[in-house]
PDB file of C-alpha atoms in Angstrom:
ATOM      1  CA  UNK P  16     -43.339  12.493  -7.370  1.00  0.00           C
ATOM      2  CA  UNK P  17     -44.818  12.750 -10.900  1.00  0.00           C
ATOM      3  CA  UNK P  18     -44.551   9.684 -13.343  1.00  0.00           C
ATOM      4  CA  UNK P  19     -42.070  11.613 -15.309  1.00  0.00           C
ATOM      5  CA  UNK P  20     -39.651  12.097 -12.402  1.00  0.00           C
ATOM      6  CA  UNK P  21     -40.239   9.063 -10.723  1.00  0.00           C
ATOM      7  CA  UNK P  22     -39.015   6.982 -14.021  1.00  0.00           C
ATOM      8  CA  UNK P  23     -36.472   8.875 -14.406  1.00  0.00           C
ATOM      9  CA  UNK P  24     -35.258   7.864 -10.854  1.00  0.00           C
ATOM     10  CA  UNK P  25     -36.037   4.623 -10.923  1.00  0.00           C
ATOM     11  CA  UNK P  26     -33.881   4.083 -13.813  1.00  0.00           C
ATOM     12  CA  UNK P  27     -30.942   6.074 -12.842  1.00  0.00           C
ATOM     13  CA  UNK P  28     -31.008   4.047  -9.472  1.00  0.00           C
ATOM     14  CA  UNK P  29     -31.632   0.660 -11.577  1.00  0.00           C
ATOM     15  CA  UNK P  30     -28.743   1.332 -14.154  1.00  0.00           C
ATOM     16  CA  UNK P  31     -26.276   2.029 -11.009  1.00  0.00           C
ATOM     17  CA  UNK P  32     -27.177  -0.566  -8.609  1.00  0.00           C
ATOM     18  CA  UNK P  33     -27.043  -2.937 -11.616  1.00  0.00           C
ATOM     19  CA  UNK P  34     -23.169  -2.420 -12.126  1.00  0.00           C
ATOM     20  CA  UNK P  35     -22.400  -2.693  -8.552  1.00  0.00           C
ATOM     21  CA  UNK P  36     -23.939  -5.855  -8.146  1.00  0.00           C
ATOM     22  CA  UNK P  37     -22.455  -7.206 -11.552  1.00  0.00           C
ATOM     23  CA  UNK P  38     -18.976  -6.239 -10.283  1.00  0.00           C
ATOM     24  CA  UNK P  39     -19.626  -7.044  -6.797  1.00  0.00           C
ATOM     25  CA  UNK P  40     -20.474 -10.845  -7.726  1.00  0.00           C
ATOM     26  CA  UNK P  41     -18.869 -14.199  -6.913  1.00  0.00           C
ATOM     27  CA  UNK P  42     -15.441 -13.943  -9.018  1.00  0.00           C
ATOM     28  CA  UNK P  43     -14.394 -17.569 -10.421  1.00  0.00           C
ATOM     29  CA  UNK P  44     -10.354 -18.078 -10.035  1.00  0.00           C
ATOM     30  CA  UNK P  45      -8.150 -16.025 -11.825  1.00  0.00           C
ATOM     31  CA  UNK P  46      -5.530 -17.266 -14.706  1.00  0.00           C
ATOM     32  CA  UNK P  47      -2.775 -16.736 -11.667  1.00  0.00           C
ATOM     33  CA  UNK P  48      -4.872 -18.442  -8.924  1.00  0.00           C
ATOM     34  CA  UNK P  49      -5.592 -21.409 -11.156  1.00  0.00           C
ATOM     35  CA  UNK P  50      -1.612 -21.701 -12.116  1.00  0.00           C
ATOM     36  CA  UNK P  51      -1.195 -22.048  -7.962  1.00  0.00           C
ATOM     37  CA  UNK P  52      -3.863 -24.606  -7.317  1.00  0.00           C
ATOM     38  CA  UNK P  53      -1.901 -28.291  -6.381  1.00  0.00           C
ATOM     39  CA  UNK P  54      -4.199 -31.206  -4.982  1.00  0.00           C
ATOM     40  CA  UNK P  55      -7.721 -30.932  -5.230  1.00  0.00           C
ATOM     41  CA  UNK P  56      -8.472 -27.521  -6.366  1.00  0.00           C
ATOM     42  CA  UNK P  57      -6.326 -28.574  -9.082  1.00  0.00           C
ATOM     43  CA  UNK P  58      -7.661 -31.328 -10.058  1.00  0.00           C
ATOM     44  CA  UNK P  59     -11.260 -30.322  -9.799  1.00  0.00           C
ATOM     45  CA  UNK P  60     -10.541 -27.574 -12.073  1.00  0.00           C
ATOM     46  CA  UNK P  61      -9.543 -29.574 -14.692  1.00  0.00           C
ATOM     47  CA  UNK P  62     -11.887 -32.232 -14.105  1.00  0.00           C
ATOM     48  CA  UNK P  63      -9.250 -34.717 -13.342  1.00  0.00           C
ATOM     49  CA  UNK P  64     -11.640 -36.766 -11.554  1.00  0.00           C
ATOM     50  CA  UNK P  65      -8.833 -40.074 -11.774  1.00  0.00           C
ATOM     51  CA  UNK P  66      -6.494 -37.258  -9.837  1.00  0.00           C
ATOM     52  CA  UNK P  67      -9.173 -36.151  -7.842  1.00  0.00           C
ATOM     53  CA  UNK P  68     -10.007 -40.034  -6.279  1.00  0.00           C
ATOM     54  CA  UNK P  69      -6.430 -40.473  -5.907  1.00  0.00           C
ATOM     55  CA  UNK P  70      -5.748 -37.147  -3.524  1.00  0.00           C
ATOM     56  CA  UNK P  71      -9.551 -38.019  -1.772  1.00  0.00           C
ATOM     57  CA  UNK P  72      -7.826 -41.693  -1.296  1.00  0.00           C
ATOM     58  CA  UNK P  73      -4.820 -40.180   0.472  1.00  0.00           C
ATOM     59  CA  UNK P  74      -6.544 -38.063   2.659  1.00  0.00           C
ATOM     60  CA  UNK P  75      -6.862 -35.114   1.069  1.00  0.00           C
ATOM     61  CA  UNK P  76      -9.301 -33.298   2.933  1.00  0.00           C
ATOM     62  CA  UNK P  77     -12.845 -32.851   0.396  1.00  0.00           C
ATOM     63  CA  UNK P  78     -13.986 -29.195   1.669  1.00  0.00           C
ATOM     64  CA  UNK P  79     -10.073 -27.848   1.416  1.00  0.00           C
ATOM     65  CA  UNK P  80     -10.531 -23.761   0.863  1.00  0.00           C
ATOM     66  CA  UNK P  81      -8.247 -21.541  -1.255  1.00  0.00           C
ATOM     67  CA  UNK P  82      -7.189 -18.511   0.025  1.00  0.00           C
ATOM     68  CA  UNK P  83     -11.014 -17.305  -1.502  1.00  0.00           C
ATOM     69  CA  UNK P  84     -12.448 -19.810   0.662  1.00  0.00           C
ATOM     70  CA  UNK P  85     -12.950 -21.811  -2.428  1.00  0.00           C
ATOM     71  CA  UNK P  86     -13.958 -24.962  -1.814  1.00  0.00           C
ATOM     72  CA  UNK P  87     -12.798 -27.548  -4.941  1.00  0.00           C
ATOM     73  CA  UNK P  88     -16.380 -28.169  -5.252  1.00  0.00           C
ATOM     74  CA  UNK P  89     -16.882 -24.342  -6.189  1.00  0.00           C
ATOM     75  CA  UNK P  90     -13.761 -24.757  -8.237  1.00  0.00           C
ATOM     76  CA  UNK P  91     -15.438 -27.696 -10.212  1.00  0.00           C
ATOM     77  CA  UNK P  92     -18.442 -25.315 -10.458  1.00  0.00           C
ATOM     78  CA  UNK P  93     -17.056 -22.611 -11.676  1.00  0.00           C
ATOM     79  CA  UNK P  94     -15.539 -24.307 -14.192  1.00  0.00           C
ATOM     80  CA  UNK P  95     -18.208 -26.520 -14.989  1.00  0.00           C
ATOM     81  CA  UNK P  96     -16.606 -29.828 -14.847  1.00  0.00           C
ATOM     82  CA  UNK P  97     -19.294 -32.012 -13.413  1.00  0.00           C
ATOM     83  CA  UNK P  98     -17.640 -35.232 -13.326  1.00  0.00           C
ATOM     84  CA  UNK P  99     -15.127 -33.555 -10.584  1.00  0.00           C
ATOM     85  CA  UNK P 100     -18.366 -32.429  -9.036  1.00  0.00           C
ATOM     86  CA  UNK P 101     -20.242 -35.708  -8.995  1.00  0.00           C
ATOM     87  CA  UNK P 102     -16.849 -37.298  -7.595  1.00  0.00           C
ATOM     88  CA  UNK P 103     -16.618 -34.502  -4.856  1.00  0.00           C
ATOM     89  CA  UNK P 104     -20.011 -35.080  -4.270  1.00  0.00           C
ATOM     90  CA  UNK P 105     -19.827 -39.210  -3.633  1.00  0.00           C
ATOM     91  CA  UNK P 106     -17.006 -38.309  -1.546  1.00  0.00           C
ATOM     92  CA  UNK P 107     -18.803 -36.714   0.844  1.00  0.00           C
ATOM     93  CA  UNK P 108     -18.185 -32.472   0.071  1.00  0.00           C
ATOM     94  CA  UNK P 109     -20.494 -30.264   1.757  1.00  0.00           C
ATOM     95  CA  UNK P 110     -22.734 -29.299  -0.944  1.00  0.00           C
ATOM     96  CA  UNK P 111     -23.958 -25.706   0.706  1.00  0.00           C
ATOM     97  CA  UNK P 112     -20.577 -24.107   2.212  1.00  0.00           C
ATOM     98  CA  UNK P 113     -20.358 -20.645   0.980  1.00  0.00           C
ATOM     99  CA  UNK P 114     -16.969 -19.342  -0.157  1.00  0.00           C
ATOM    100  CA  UNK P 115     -15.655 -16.017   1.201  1.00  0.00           C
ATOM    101  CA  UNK P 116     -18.137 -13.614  -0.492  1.00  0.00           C
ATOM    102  CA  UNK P 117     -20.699 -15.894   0.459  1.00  0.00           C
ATOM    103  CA  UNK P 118     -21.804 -17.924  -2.465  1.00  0.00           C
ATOM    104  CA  UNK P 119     -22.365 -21.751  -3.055  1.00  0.00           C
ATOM    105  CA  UNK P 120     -22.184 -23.562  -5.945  1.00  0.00           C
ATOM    106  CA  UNK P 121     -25.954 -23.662  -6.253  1.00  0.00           C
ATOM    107  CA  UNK P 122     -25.287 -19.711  -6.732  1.00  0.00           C
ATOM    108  CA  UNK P 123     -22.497 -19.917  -8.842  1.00  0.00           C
ATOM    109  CA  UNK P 124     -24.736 -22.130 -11.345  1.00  0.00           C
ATOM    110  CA  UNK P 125     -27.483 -20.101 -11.546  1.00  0.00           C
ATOM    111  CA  UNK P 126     -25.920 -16.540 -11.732  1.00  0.00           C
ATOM    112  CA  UNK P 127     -23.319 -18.538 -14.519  1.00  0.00           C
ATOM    113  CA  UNK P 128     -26.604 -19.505 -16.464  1.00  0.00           C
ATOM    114  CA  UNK P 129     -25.765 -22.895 -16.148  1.00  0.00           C
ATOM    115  CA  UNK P 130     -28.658 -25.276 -16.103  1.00  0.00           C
ATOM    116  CA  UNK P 131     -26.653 -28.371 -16.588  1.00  0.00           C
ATOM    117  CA  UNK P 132     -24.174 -28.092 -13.803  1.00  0.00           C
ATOM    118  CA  UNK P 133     -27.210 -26.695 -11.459  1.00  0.00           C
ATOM    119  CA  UNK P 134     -29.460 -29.273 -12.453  1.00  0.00           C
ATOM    120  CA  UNK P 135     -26.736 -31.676 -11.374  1.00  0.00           C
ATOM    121  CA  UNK P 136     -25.903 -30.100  -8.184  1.00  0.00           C
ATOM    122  CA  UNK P 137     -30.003 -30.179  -7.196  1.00  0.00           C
ATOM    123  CA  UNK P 138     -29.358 -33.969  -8.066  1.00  0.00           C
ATOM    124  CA  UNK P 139     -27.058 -34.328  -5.471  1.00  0.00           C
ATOM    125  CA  UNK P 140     -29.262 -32.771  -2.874  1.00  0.00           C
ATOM    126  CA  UNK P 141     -27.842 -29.322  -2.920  1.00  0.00           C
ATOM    127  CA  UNK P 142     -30.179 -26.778  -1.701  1.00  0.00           C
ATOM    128  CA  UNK P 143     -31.740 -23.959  -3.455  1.00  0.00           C
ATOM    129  CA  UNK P 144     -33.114 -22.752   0.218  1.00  0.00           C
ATOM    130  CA  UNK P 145     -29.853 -20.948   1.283  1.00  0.00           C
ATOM    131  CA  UNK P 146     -29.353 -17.137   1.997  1.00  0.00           C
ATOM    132  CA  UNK P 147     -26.469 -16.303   0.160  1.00  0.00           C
ATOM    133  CA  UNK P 148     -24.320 -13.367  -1.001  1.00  0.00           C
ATOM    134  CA  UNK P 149     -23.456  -9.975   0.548  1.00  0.00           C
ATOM    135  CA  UNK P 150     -26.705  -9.212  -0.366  1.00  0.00           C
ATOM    136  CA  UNK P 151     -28.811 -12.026   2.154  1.00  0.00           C
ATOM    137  CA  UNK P 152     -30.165 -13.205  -0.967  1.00  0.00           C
ATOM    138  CA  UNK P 153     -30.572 -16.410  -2.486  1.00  0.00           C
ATOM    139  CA  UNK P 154     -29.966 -18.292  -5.930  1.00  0.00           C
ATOM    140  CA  UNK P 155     -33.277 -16.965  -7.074  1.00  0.00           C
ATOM    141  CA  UNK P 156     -32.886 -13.791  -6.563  1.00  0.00           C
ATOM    142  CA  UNK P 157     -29.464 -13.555  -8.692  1.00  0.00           C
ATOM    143  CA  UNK P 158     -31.347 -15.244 -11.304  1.00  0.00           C
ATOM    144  CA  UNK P 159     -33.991 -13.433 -11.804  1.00  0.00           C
ATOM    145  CA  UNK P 160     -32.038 -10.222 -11.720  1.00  0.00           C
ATOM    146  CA  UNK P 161     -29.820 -11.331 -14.440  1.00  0.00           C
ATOM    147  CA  UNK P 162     -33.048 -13.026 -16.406  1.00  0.00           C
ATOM    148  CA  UNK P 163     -31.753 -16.524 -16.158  1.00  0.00           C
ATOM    149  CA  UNK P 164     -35.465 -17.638 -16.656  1.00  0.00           C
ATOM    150  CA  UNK P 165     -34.591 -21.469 -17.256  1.00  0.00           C
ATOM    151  CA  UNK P 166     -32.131 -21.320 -14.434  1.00  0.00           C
ATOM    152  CA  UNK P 167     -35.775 -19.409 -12.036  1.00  0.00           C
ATOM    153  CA  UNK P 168     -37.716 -22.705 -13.555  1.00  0.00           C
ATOM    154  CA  UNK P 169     -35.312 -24.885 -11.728  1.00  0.00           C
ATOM    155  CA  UNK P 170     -35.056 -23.336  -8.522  1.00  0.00           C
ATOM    156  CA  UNK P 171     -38.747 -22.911  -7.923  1.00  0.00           C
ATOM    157  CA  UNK P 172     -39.188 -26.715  -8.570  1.00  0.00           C
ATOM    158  CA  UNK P 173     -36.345 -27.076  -6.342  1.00  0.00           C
ATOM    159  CA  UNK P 174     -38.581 -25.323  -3.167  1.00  0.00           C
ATOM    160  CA  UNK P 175     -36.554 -22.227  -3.766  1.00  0.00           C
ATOM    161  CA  UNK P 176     -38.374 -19.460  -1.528  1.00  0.00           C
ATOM    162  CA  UNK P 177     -40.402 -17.023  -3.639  1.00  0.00           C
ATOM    163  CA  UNK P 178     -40.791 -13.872  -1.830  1.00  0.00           C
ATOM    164  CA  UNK P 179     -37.339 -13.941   0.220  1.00  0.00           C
ATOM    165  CA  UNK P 180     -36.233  -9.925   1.074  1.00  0.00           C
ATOM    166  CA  UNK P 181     -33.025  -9.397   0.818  1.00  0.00           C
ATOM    167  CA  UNK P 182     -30.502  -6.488   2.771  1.00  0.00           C
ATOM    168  CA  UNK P 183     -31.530  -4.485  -0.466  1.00  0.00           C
ATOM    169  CA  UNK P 184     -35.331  -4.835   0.477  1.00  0.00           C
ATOM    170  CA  UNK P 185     -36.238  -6.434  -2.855  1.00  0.00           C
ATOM    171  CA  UNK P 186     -37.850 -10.130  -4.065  1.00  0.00           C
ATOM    172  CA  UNK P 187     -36.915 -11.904  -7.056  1.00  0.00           C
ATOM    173  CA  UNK P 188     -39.980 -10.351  -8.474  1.00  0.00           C
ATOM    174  CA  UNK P 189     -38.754  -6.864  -7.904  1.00  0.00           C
ATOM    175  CA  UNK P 190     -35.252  -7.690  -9.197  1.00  0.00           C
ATOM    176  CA  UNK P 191     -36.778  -8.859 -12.272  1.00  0.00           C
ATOM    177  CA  UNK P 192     -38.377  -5.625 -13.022  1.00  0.00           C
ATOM    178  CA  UNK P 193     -35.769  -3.149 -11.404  1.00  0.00           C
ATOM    179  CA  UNK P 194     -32.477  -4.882 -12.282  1.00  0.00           C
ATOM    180  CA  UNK P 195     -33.595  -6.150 -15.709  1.00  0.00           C
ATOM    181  CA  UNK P 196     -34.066  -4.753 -19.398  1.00  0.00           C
ATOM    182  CA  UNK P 197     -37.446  -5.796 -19.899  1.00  0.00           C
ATOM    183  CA  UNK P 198     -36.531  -7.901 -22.417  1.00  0.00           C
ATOM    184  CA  UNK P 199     -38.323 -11.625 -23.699  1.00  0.00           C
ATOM    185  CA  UNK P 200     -35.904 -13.454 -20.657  1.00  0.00           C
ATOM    186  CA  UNK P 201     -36.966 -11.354 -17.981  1.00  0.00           C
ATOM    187  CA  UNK P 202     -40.520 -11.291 -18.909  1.00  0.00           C
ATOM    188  CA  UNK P 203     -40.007 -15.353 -18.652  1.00  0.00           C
ATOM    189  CA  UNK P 204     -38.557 -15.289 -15.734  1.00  0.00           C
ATOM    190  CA  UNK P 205     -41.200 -12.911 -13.977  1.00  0.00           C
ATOM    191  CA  UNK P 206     -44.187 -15.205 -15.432  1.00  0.00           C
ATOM    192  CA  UNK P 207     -41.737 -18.130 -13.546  1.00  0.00           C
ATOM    193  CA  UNK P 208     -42.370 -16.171 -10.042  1.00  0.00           C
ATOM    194  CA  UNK P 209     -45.615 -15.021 -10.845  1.00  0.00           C
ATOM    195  CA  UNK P 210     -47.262 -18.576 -11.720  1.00  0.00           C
ATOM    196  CA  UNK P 211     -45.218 -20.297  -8.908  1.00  0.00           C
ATOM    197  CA  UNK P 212     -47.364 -17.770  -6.561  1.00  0.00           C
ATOM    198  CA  UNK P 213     -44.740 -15.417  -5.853  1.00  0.00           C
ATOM    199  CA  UNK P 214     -46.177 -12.037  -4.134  1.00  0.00           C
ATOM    200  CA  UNK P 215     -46.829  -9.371  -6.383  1.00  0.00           C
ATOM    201  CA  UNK P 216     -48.018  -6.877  -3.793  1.00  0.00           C
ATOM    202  CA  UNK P 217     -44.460  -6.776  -1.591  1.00  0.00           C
ATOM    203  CA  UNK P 218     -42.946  -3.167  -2.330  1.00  0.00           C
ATOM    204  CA  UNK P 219     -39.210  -2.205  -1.825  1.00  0.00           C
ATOM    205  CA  UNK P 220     -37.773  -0.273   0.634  1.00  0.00           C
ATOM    206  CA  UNK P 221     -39.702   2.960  -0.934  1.00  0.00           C
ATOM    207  CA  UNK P 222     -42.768   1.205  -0.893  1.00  0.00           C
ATOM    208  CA  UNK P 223     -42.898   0.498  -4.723  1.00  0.00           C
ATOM    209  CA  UNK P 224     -44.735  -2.653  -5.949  1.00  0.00           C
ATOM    210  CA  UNK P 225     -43.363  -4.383  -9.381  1.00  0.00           C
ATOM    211  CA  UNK P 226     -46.125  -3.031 -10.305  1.00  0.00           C
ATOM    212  CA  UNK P 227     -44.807   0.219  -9.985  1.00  0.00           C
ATOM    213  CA  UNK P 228     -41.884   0.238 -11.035  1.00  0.00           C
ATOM    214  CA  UNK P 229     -42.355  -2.185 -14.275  1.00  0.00           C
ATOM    215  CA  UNK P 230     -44.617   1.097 -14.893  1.00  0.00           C
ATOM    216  CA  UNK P 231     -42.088   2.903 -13.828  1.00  0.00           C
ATOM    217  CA  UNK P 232     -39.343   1.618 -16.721  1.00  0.00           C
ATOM    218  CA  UNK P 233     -41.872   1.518 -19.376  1.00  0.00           C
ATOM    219  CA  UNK P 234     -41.758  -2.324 -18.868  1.00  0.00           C
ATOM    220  CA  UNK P 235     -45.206  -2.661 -21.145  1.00  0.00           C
ATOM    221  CA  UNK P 236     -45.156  -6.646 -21.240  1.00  0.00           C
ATOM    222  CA  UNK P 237     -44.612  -7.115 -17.608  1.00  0.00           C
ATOM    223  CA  UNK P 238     -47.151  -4.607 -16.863  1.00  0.00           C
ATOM    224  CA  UNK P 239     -49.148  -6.467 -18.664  1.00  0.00           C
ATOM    225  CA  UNK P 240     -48.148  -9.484 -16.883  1.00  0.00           C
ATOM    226  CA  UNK P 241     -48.510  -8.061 -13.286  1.00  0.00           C
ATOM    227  CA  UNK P 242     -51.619  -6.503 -13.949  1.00  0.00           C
ATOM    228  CA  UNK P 243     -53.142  -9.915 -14.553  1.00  0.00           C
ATOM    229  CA  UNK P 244     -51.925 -10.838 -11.007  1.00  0.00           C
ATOM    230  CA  UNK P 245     -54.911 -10.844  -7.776  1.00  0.00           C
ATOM    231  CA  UNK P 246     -52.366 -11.567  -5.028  1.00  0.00           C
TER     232      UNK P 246
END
């Protein structure tokens, strides 16, 4: 395939895939869900964390699930109210369940961009390890596809594995340069990978490097960037 073509291609198939992992990603609760939440789910989305300690005294059970599988822990998450999730937390919620399409709150952070509430949630011994998603990916892996580059930082200090494959066949790496618009964030986040020691030489399912494909999309800084790269 000529260099022409095979841009073309890999834009086309970038541009589409893109969409239908933006709409196919964790969905916070609606306007009408949140209306319906009683007890916990409630009270951890407003943050009522005097509420909250008074349904956890009375037996509410912590890891309750909406009909979503929402726990109120991804509730509090979603909604970023982190005093609810530090309460959930001392009160002994699972920190890594996964709500029906899969997703933990460590997830929900990062693909939210939200540094504070995930840097909390690492606090609290959350993992960043986890396969998540539809997708068998991870935290990472959303991030760096959407260019959450301080979000990336966290994660890799957090032990977050680097050259995970997900059912897509791509790394964070390749997400970065495939999924993202080349842009000053995703060039930060793809520096993130590559100085963590993330492995520049694992292709996708066609057998395309980042390399490649950053060449591919006319990504000129990361090209630049994985050029530089020996591994």
């Amino acid at each position: 395939m000529n260099t022409a073509l095979l841009r073309a291609v890999v834009i086309a198939g970038a541009a589409w895939l893109g969409a239908a992992l933006t709409a196919s990603a964790q969905v916070a609760p609606s306007a009408a869900e949140v209306a319906a939440y009683t007890g916990l789910h409630a009270a951890a989305h407003r943050g009522d964390v005097a509420r909250l300690k008074a349904q956890l005294a009375a037996g509410a059970p912590v890891d309750a699930r909406d009909a979503a599988g929402r726990t109120p822990l991804h509730v509090a998450t979603f909604a970023r109210q982190r005093d609810a999730i530090r309460a959930l937390a001392a009160a002994g919620a699972t920190l890594g369940l996964l709500e029906h399409d899969r997703y933990d709150a460590v997830t929900i952070a990062a693909v939210a961009d939200d540094e504070d509430t995930l840097r909390l949630l690492l606090s609290l011994g959350a993992s960043a390890k986890l396969v998540t998603s539809r997708y068998d990916g991870t935290a990472l892996i959303a991030a760096a596809h959407l260019g959450h580059d301080g979000v990336v930082r966290q994660l890799i200090a957090a032990g977050a594995p680097l050259d995970h494959v997900n059912n897509l066949h791509w790394t964070a790496a390749i997400e970065a340069v495939v999924l993202g618009d080349g842009g000053a964030r995703h060039q930060a986040t793809l520096k993130a990978l590559l100085d963590a020691g993330a492995n520049a030489r694992l292709a996708d399912r066609e057998g395309r490097t980042p390399l490649e494909l950053a060449r591919a999309r006319g990504f000129g800084e990361m090209v630049k960037l994985l050029e530089a790269v020996k591994r």
